[in-house]
PDB file of C-alpha atoms in Angstrom:
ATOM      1  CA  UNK A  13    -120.700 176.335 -53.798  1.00  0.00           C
ATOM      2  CA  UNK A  14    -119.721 173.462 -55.518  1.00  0.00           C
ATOM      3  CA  UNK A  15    -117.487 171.323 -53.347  1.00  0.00           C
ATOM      4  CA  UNK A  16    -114.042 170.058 -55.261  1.00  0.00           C
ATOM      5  CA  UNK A  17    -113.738 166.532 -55.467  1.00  0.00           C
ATOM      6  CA  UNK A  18    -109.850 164.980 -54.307  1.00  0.00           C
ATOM      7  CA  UNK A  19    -107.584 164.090 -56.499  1.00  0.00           C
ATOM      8  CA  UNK A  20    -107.672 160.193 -57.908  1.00  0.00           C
ATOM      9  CA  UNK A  21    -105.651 158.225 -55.760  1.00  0.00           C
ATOM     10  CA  UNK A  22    -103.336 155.102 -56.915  1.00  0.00           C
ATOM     11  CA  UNK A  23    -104.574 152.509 -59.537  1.00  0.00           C
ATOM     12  CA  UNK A  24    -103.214 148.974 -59.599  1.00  0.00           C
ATOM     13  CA  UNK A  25    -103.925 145.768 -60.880  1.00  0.00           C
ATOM     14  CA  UNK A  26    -105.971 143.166 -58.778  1.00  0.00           C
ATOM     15  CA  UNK A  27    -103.984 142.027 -56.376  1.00  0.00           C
ATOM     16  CA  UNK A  28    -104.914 138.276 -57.168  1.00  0.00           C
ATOM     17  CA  UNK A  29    -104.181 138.472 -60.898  1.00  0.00           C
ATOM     18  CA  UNK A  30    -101.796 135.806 -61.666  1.00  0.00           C
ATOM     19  CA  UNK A  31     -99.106 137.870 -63.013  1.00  0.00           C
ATOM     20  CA  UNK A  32     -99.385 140.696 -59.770  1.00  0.00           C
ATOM     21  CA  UNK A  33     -95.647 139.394 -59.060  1.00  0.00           C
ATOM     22  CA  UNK A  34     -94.154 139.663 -63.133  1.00  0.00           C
ATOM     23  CA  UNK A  35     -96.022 143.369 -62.636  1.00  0.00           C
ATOM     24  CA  UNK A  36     -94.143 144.273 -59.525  1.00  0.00           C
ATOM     25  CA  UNK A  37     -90.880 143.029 -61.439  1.00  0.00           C
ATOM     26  CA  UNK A  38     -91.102 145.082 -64.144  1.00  0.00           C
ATOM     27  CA  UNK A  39     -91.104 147.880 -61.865  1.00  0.00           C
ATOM     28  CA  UNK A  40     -88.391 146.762 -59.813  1.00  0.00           C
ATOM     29  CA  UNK A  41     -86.168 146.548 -62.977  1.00  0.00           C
ATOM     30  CA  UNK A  42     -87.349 150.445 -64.622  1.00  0.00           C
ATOM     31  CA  UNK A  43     -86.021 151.519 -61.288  1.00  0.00           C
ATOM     32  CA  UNK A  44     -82.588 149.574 -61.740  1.00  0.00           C
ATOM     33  CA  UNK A  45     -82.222 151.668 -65.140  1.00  0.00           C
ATOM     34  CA  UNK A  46     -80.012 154.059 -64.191  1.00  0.00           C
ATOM     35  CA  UNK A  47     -77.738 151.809 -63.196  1.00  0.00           C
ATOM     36  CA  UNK A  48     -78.266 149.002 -66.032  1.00  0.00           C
ATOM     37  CA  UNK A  49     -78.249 151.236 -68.992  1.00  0.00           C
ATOM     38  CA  UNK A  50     -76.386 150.666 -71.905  1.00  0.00           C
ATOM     39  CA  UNK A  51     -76.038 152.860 -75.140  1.00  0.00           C
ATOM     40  CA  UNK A  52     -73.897 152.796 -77.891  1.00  0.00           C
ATOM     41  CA  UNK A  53     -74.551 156.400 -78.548  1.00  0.00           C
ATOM     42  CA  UNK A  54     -71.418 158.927 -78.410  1.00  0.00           C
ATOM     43  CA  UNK A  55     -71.936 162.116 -79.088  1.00  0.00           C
ATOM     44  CA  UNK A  56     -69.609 165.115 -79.481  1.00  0.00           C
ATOM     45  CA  UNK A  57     -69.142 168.218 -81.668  1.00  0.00           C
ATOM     46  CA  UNK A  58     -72.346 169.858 -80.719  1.00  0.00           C
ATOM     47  CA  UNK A  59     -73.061 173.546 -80.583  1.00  0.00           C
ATOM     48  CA  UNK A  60     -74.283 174.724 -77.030  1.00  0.00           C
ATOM     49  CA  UNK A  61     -77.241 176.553 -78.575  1.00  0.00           C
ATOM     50  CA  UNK A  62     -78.280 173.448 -80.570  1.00  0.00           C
ATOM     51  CA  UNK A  63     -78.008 171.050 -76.636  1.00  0.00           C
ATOM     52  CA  UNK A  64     -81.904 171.875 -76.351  1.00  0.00           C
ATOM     53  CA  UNK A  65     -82.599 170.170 -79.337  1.00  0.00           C
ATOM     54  CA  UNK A  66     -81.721 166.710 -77.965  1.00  0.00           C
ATOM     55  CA  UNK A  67     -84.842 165.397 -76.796  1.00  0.00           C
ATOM     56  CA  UNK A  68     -86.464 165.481 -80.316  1.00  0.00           C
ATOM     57  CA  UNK A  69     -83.864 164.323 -82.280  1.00  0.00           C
ATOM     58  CA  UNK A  70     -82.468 161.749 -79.549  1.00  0.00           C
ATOM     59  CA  UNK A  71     -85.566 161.035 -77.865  1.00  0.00           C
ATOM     60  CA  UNK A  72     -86.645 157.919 -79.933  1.00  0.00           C
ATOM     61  CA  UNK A  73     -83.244 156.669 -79.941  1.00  0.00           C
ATOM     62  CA  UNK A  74     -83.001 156.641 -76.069  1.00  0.00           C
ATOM     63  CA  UNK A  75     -86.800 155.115 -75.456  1.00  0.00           C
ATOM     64  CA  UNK A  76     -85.292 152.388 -78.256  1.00  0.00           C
ATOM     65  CA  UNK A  77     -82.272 151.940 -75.617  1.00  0.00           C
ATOM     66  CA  UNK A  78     -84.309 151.721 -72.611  1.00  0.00           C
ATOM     67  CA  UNK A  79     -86.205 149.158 -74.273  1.00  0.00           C
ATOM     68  CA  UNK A  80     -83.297 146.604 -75.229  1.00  0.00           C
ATOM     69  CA  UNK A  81     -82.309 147.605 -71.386  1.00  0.00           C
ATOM     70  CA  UNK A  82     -85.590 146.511 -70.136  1.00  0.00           C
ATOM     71  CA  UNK A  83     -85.551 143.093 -71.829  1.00  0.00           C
ATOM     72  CA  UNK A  84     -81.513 142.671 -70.703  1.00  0.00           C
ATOM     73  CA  UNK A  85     -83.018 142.831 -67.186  1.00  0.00           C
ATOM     74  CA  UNK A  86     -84.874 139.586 -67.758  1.00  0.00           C
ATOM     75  CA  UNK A  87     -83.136 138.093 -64.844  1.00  0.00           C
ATOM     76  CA  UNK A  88     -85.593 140.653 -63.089  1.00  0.00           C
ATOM     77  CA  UNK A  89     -88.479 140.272 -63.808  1.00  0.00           C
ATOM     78  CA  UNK A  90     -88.240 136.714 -64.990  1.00  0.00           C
ATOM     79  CA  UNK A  91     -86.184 134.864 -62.946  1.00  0.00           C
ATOM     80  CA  UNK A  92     -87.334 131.682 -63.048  1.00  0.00           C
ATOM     81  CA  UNK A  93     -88.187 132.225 -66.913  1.00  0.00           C
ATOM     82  CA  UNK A  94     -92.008 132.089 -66.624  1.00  0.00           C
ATOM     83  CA  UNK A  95     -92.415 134.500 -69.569  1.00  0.00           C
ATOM     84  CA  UNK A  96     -89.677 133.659 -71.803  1.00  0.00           C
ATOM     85  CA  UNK A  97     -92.125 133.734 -74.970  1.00  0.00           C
ATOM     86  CA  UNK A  98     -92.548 137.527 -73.952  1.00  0.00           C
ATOM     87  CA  UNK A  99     -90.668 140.286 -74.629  1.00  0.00           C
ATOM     88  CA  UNK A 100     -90.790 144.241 -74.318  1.00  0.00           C
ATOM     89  CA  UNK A 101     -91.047 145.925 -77.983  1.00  0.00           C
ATOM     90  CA  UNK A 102     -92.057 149.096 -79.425  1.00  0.00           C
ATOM     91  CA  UNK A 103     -95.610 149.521 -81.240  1.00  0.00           C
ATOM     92  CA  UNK A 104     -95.232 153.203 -82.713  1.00  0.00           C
ATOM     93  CA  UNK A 105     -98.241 156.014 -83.144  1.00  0.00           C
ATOM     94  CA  UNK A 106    -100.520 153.916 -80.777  1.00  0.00           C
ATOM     95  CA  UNK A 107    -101.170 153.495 -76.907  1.00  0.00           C
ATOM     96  CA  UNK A 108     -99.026 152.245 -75.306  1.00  0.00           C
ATOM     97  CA  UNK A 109     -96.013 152.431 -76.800  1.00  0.00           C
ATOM     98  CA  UNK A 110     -94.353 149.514 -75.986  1.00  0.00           C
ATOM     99  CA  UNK A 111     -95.823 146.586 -74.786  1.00  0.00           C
ATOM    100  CA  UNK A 112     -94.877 143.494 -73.031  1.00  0.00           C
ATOM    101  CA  UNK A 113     -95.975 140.700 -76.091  1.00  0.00           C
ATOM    102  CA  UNK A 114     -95.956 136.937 -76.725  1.00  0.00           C
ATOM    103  CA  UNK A 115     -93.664 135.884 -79.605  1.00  0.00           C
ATOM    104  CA  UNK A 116     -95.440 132.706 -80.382  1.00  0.00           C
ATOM    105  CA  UNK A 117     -98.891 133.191 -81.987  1.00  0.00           C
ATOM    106  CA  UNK A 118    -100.628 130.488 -79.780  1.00  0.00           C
ATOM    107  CA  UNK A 119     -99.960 132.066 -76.449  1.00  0.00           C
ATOM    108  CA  UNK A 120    -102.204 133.764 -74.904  1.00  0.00           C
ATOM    109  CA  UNK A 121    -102.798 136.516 -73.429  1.00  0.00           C
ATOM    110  CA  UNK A 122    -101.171 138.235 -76.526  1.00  0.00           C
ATOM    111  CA  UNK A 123    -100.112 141.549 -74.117  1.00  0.00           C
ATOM    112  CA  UNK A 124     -99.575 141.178 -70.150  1.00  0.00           C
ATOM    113  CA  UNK A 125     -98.903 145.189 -70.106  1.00  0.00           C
ATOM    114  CA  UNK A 126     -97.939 147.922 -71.478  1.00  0.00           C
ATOM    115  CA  UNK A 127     -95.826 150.980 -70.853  1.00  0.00           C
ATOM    116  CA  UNK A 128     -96.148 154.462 -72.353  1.00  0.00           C
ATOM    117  CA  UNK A 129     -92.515 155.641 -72.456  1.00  0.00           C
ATOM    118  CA  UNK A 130     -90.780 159.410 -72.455  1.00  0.00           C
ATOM    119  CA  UNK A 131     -87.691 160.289 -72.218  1.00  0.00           C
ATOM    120  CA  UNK A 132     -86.985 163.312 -70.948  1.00  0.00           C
ATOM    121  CA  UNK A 133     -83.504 165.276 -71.900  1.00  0.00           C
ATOM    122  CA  UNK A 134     -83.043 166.967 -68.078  1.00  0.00           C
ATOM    123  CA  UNK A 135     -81.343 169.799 -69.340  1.00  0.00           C
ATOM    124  CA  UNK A 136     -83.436 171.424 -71.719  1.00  0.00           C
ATOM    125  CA  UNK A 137     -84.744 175.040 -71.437  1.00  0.00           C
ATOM    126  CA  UNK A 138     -87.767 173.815 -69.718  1.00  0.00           C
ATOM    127  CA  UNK A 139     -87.000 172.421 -66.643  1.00  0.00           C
ATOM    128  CA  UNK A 140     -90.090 169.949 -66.655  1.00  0.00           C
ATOM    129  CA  UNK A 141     -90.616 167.295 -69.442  1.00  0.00           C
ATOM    130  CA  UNK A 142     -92.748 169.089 -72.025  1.00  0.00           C
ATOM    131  CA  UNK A 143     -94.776 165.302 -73.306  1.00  0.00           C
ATOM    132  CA  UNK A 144     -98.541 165.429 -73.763  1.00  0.00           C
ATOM    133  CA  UNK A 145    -100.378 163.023 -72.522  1.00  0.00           C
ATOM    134  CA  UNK A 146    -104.023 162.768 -73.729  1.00  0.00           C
ATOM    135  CA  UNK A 147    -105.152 159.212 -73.496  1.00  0.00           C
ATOM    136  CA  UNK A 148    -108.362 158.733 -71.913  1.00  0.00           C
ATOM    137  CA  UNK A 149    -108.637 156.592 -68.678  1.00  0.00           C
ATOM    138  CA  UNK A 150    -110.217 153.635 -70.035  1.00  0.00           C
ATOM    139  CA  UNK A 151    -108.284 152.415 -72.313  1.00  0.00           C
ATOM    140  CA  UNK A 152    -105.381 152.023 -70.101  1.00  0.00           C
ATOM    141  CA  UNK A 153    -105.170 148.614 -68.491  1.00  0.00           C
ATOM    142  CA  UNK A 154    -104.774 148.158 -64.915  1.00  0.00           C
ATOM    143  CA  UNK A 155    -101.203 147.464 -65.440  1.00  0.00           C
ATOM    144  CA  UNK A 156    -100.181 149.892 -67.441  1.00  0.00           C
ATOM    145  CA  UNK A 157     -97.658 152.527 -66.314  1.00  0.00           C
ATOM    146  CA  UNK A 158     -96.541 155.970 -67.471  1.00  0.00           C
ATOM    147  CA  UNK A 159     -92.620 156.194 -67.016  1.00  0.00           C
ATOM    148  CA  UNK A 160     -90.671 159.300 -68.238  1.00  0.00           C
ATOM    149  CA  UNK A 161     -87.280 158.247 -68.126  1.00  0.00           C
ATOM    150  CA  UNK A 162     -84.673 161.690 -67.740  1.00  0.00           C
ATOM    151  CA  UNK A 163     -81.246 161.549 -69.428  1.00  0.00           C
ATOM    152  CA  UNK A 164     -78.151 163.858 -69.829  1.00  0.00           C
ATOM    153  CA  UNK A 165     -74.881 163.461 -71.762  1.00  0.00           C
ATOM    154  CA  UNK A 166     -72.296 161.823 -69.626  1.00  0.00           C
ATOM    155  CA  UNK A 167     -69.922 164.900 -70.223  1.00  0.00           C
ATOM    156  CA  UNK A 168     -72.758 167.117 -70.271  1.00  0.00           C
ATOM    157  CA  UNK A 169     -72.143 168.431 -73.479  1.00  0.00           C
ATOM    158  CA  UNK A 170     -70.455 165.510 -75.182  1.00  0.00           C
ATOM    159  CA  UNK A 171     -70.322 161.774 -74.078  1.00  0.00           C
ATOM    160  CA  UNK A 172     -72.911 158.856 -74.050  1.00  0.00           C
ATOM    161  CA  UNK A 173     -76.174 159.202 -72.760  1.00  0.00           C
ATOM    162  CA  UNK A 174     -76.560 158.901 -69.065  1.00  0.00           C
ATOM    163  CA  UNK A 175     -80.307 157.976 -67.412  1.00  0.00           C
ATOM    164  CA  UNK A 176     -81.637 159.144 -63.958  1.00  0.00           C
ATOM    165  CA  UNK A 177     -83.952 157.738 -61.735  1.00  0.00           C
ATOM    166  CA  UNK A 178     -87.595 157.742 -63.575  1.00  0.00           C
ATOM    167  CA  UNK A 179     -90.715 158.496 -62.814  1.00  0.00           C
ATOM    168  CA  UNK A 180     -93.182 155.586 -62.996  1.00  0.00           C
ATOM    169  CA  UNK A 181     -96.983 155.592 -62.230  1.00  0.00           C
ATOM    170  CA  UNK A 182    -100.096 153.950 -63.333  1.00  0.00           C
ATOM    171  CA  UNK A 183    -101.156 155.031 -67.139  1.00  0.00           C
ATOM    172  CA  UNK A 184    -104.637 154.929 -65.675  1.00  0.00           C
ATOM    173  CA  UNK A 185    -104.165 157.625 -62.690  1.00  0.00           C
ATOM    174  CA  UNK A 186    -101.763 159.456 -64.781  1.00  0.00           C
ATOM    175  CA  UNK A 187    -105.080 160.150 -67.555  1.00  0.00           C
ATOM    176  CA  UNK A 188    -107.379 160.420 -64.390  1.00  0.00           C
ATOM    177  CA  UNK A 189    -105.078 163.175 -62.443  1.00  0.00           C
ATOM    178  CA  UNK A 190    -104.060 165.191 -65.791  1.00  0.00           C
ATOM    179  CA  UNK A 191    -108.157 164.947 -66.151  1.00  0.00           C
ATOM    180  CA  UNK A 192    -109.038 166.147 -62.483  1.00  0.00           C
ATOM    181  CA  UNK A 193    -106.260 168.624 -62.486  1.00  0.00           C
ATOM    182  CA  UNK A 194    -108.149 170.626 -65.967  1.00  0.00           C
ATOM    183  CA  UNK A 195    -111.429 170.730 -64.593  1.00  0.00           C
ATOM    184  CA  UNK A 196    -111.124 171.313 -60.904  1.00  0.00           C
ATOM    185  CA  UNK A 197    -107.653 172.478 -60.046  1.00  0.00           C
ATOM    186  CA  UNK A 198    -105.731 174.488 -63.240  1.00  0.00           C
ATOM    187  CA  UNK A 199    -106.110 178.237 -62.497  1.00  0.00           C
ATOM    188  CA  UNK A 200    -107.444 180.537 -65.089  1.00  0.00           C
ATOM    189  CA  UNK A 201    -111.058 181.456 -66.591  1.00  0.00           C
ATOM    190  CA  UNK A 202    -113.014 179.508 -69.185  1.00  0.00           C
ATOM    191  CA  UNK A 203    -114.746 176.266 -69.900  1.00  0.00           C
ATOM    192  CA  UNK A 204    -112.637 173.564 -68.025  1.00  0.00           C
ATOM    193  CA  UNK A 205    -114.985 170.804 -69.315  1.00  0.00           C
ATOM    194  CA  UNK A 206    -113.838 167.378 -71.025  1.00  0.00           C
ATOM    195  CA  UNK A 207    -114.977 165.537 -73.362  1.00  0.00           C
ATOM    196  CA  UNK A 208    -114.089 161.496 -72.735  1.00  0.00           C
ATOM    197  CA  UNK A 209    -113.119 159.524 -75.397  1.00  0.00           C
ATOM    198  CA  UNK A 210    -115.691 156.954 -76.359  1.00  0.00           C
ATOM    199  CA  UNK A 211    -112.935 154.075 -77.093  1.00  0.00           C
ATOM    200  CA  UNK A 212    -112.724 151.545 -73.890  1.00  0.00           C
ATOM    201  CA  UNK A 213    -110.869 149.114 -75.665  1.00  0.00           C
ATOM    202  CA  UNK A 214    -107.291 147.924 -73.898  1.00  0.00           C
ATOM    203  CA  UNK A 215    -104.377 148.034 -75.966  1.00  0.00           C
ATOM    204  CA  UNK A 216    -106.266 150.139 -79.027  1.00  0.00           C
ATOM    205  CA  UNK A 217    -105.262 150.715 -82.646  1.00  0.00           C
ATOM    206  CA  UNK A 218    -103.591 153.594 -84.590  1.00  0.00           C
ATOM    207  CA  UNK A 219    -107.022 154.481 -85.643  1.00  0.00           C
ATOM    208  CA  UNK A 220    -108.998 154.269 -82.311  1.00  0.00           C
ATOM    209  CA  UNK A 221    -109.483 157.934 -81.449  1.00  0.00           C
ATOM    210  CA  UNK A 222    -108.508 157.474 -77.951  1.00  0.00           C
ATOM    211  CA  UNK A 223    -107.660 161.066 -76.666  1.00  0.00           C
ATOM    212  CA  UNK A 224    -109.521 163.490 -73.967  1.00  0.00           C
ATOM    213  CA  UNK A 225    -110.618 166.761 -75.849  1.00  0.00           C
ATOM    214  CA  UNK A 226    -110.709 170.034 -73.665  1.00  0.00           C
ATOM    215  CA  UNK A 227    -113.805 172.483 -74.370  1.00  0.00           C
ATOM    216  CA  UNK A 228    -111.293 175.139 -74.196  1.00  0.00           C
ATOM    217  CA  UNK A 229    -107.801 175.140 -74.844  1.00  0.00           C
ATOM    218  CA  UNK A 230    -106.416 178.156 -76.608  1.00  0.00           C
ATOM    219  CA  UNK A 231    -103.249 177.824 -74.925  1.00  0.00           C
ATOM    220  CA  UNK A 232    -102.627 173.674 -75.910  1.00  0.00           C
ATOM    221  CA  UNK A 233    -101.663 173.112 -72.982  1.00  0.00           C
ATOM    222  CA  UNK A 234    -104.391 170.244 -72.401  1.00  0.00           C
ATOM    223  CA  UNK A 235    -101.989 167.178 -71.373  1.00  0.00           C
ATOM    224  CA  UNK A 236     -98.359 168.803 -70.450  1.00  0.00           C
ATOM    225  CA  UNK A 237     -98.764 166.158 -67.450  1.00  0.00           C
ATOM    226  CA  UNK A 238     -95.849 168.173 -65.828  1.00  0.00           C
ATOM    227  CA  UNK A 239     -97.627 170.948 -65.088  1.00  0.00           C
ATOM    228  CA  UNK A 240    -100.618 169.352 -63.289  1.00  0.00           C
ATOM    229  CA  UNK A 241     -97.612 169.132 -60.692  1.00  0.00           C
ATOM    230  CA  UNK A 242     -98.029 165.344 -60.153  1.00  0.00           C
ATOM    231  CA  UNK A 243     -94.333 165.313 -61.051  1.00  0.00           C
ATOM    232  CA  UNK A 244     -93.453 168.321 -58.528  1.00  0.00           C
ATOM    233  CA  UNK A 245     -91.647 166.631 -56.080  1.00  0.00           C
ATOM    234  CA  UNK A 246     -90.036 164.498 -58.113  1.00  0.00           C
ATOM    235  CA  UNK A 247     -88.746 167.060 -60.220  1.00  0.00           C
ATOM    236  CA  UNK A 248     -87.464 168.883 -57.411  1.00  0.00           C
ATOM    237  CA  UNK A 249     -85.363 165.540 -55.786  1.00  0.00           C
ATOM    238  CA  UNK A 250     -84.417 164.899 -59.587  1.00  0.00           C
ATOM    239  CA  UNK A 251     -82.321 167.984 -59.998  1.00  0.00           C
ATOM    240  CA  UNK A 252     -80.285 167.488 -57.206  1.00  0.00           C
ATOM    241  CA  UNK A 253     -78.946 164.309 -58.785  1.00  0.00           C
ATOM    242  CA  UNK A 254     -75.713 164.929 -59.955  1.00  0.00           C
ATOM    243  CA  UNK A 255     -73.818 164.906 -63.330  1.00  0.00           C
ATOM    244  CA  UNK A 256     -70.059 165.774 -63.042  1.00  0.00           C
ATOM    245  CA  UNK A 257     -70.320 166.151 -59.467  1.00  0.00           C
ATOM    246  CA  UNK A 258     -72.094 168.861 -60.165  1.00  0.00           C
ATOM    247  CA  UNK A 259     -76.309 169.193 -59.731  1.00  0.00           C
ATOM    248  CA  UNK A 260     -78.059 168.838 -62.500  1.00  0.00           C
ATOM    249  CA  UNK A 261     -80.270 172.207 -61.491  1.00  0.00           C
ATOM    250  CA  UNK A 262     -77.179 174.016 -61.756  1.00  0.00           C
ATOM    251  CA  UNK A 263     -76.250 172.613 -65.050  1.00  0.00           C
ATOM    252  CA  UNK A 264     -79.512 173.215 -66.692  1.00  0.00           C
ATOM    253  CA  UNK A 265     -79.757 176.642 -65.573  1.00  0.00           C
ATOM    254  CA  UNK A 266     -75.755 177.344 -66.735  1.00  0.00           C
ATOM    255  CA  UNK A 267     -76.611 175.960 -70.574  1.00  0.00           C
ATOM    256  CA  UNK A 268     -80.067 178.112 -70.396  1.00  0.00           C
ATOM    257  CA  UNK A 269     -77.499 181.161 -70.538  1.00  0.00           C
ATOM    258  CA  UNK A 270     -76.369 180.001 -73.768  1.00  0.00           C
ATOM    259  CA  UNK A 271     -78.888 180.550 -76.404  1.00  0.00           C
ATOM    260  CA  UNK A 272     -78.519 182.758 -79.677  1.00  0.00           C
ATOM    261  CA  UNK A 273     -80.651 185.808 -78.872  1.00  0.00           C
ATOM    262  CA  UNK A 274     -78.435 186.039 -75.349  1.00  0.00           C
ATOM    263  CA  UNK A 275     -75.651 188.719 -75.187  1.00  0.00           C
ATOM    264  CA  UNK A 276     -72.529 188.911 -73.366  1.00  0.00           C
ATOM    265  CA  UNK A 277     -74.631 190.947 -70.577  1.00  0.00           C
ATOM    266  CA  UNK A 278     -77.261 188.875 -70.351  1.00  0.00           C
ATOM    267  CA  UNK A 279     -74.891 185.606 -69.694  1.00  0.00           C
ATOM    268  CA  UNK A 280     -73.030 187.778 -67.176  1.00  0.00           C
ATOM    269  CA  UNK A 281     -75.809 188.524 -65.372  1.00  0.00           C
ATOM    270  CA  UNK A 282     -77.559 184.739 -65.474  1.00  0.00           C
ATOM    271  CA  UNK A 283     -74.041 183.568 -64.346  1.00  0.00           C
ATOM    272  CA  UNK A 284     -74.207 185.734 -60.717  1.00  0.00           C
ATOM    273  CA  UNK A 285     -77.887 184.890 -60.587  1.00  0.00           C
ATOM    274  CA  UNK A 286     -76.617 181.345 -60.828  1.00  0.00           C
ATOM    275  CA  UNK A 287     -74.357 182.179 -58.134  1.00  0.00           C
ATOM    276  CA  UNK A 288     -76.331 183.945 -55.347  1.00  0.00           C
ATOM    277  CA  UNK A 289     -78.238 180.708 -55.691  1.00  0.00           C
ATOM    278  CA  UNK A 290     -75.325 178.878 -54.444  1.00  0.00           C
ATOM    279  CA  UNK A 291     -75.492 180.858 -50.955  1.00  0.00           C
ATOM    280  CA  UNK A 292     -78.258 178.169 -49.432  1.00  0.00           C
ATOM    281  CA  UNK A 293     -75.466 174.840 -50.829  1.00  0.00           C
ATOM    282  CA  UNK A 294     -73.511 173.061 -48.211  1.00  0.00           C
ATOM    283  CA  UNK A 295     -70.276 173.620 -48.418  1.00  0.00           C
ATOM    284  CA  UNK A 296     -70.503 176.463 -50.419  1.00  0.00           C
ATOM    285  CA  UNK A 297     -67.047 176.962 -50.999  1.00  0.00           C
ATOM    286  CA  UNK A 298     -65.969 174.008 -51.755  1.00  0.00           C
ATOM    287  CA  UNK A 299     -69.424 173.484 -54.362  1.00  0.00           C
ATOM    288  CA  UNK A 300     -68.176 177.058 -55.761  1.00  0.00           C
ATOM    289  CA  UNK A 301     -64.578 176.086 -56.794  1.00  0.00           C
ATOM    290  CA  UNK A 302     -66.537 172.360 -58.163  1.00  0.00           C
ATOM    291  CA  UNK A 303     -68.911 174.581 -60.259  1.00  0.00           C
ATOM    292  CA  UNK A 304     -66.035 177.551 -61.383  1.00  0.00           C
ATOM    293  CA  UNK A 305     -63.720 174.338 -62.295  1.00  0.00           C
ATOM    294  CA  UNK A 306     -66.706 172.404 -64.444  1.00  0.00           C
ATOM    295  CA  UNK A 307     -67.905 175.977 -65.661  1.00  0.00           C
ATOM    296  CA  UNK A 308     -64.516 176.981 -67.030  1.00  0.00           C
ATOM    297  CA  UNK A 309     -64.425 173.885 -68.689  1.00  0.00           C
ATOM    298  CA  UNK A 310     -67.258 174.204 -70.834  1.00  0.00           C
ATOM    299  CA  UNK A 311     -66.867 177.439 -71.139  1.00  0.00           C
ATOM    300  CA  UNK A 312     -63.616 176.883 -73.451  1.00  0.00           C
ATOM    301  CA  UNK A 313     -65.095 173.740 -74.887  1.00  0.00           C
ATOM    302  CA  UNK A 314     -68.111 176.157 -76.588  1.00  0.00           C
ATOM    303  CA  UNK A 315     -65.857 179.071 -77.336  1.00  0.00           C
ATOM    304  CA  UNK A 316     -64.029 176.612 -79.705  1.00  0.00           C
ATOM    305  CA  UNK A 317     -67.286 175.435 -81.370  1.00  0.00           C
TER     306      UNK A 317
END
């Protein structure tokens, strides 16, 4: 019986590389986000049924937000102005997708790291971020990081968009974890073999064919990083954030209800369902009348729509 091998722990740059302490920055400030973020986006008029299609047609705009965010947090990770010939910016269709780069062409290194970003709109159907993530471990530099950013309207259905806490970890254990989790822990029957990219090349081009192929995929499935579970426990403190003063678990399953195949009896039914999962809240009465109050609300703004 073939033993199963753990799971790959942590990867992280060297901890004498001369920029371990702009690396450990950077992360500091992706973690002030939530609090930092500024958008310009309002956004109101919108058909409940049409709310799931945010994080396709507002994704890019909101990873283009976090990135002017990022570089507004300079006073973070650059207080003493070490790097002020760098700057975060986007690099479309290629790994990663924003980088941290050198605006002079005499400086070197050209890249000190990289970031593959995803925002995630926290209310959508799913209640996991649906990205795929296929990059094969190698080409991801030791400081690279994987950070899925969730967001939500600020009035839930209308409003600016509002980020949440994200979810950062090394690019590198991100591609090694998604790999381990396909061929020794996914359940189901089949070839769960992979075959590596041959690229090994930091910081690739558009044409490098960087990404892991599966033997057998039928499904595509083959890089939803969400459902290796890495993100499980995240996910889980994530959604009892709050948005309105209400939890954001209890908003996404509300606007679920609200699709165009639903009928009256189906949304009657979600909304008890949504209810008897109240009984285990804290102060259930008093989250109850929040919920009925916030509820009611949106209930009148849709049926005006």
């Amino acid at each position: 019986m073939t033993t199963k091998p753990p799971p790959p722990g942590p990867t992280e740059p060297d901890p004498t590389w001369e920029h371990i302490e702009l690396w450990k920055a950077v992360k500091k400030a992706i973690f002030t986000l939530p609090s930092q973020f500024e958008s310009e986006l309002v956004i109101s008029g919108v058909l409940a049924t049409d709310l799931f299609a945010f994080n396709s047609s507002l994704g890019a705009t909101i990873e283009e937000q976090v990135i002017a965010s990022l570089n507004k947090l300079r006073s973070v990770w650059d207080p003493e102005q070490k790097y002020a010939l760098y700057s975060f910016e986007r690099q479309p269709q290629t790994f990663p997708d924003v980088v941290l780069r050198a605006s002079a062409p005499d400086v070197e290194p050209k890249i000190l790291m990289g970031i593959e970003l995803k925002g995630w709109y926290a209310l959508a159907k799913e209640s996991e971020p649906s990205f795929r993530y296929k990059v094969t471990p190698a080409v991801c530099a030791p400081a690279d990081l994987l950070v899925v950013v969730p967001w939500a309207l600020s009035k839930v259905i209308s409003g600016s968009p509002q980020v949440f806490v994200p979810y950062v970890i090394s690019a590198r254990q991100a591609a090694e974890y998604r790999n381990w989790y396909w061929e020794h822990a996914k359940v189901g029957k089949g070839d769960n073999s992979i075959t590596l990219s041959t690229v090994a090349t930091n910081y690739p081009t558009k044409s490098d064919m960087i990404s892991d192929r599966p033997a057998s995929d039928s499904g595509g499935n083959f890089g939803r990083f969400a459902r290796t579970k890495a993100m499980d426990s995240y996910i889980k403190e994530l959604f009892d954030d709050k948005l309105a003063g209400i939890p954001l678990w209890a908003w996404q399953r509300f606007l679920s209800l609200f699709t165009e195949s639903q009928t009256t009896s189906d949304v009657i039914r979600g909304l008890d369902a949504l209810a008897s999962g109240l009984s285990t809240a804290t102060h259930i009465t008093e989250v109850q009348e929040r919920l009925r109050e916030k509820f009611r609300e949106i209930g009148d703004i849709i049926s005006t729509e």
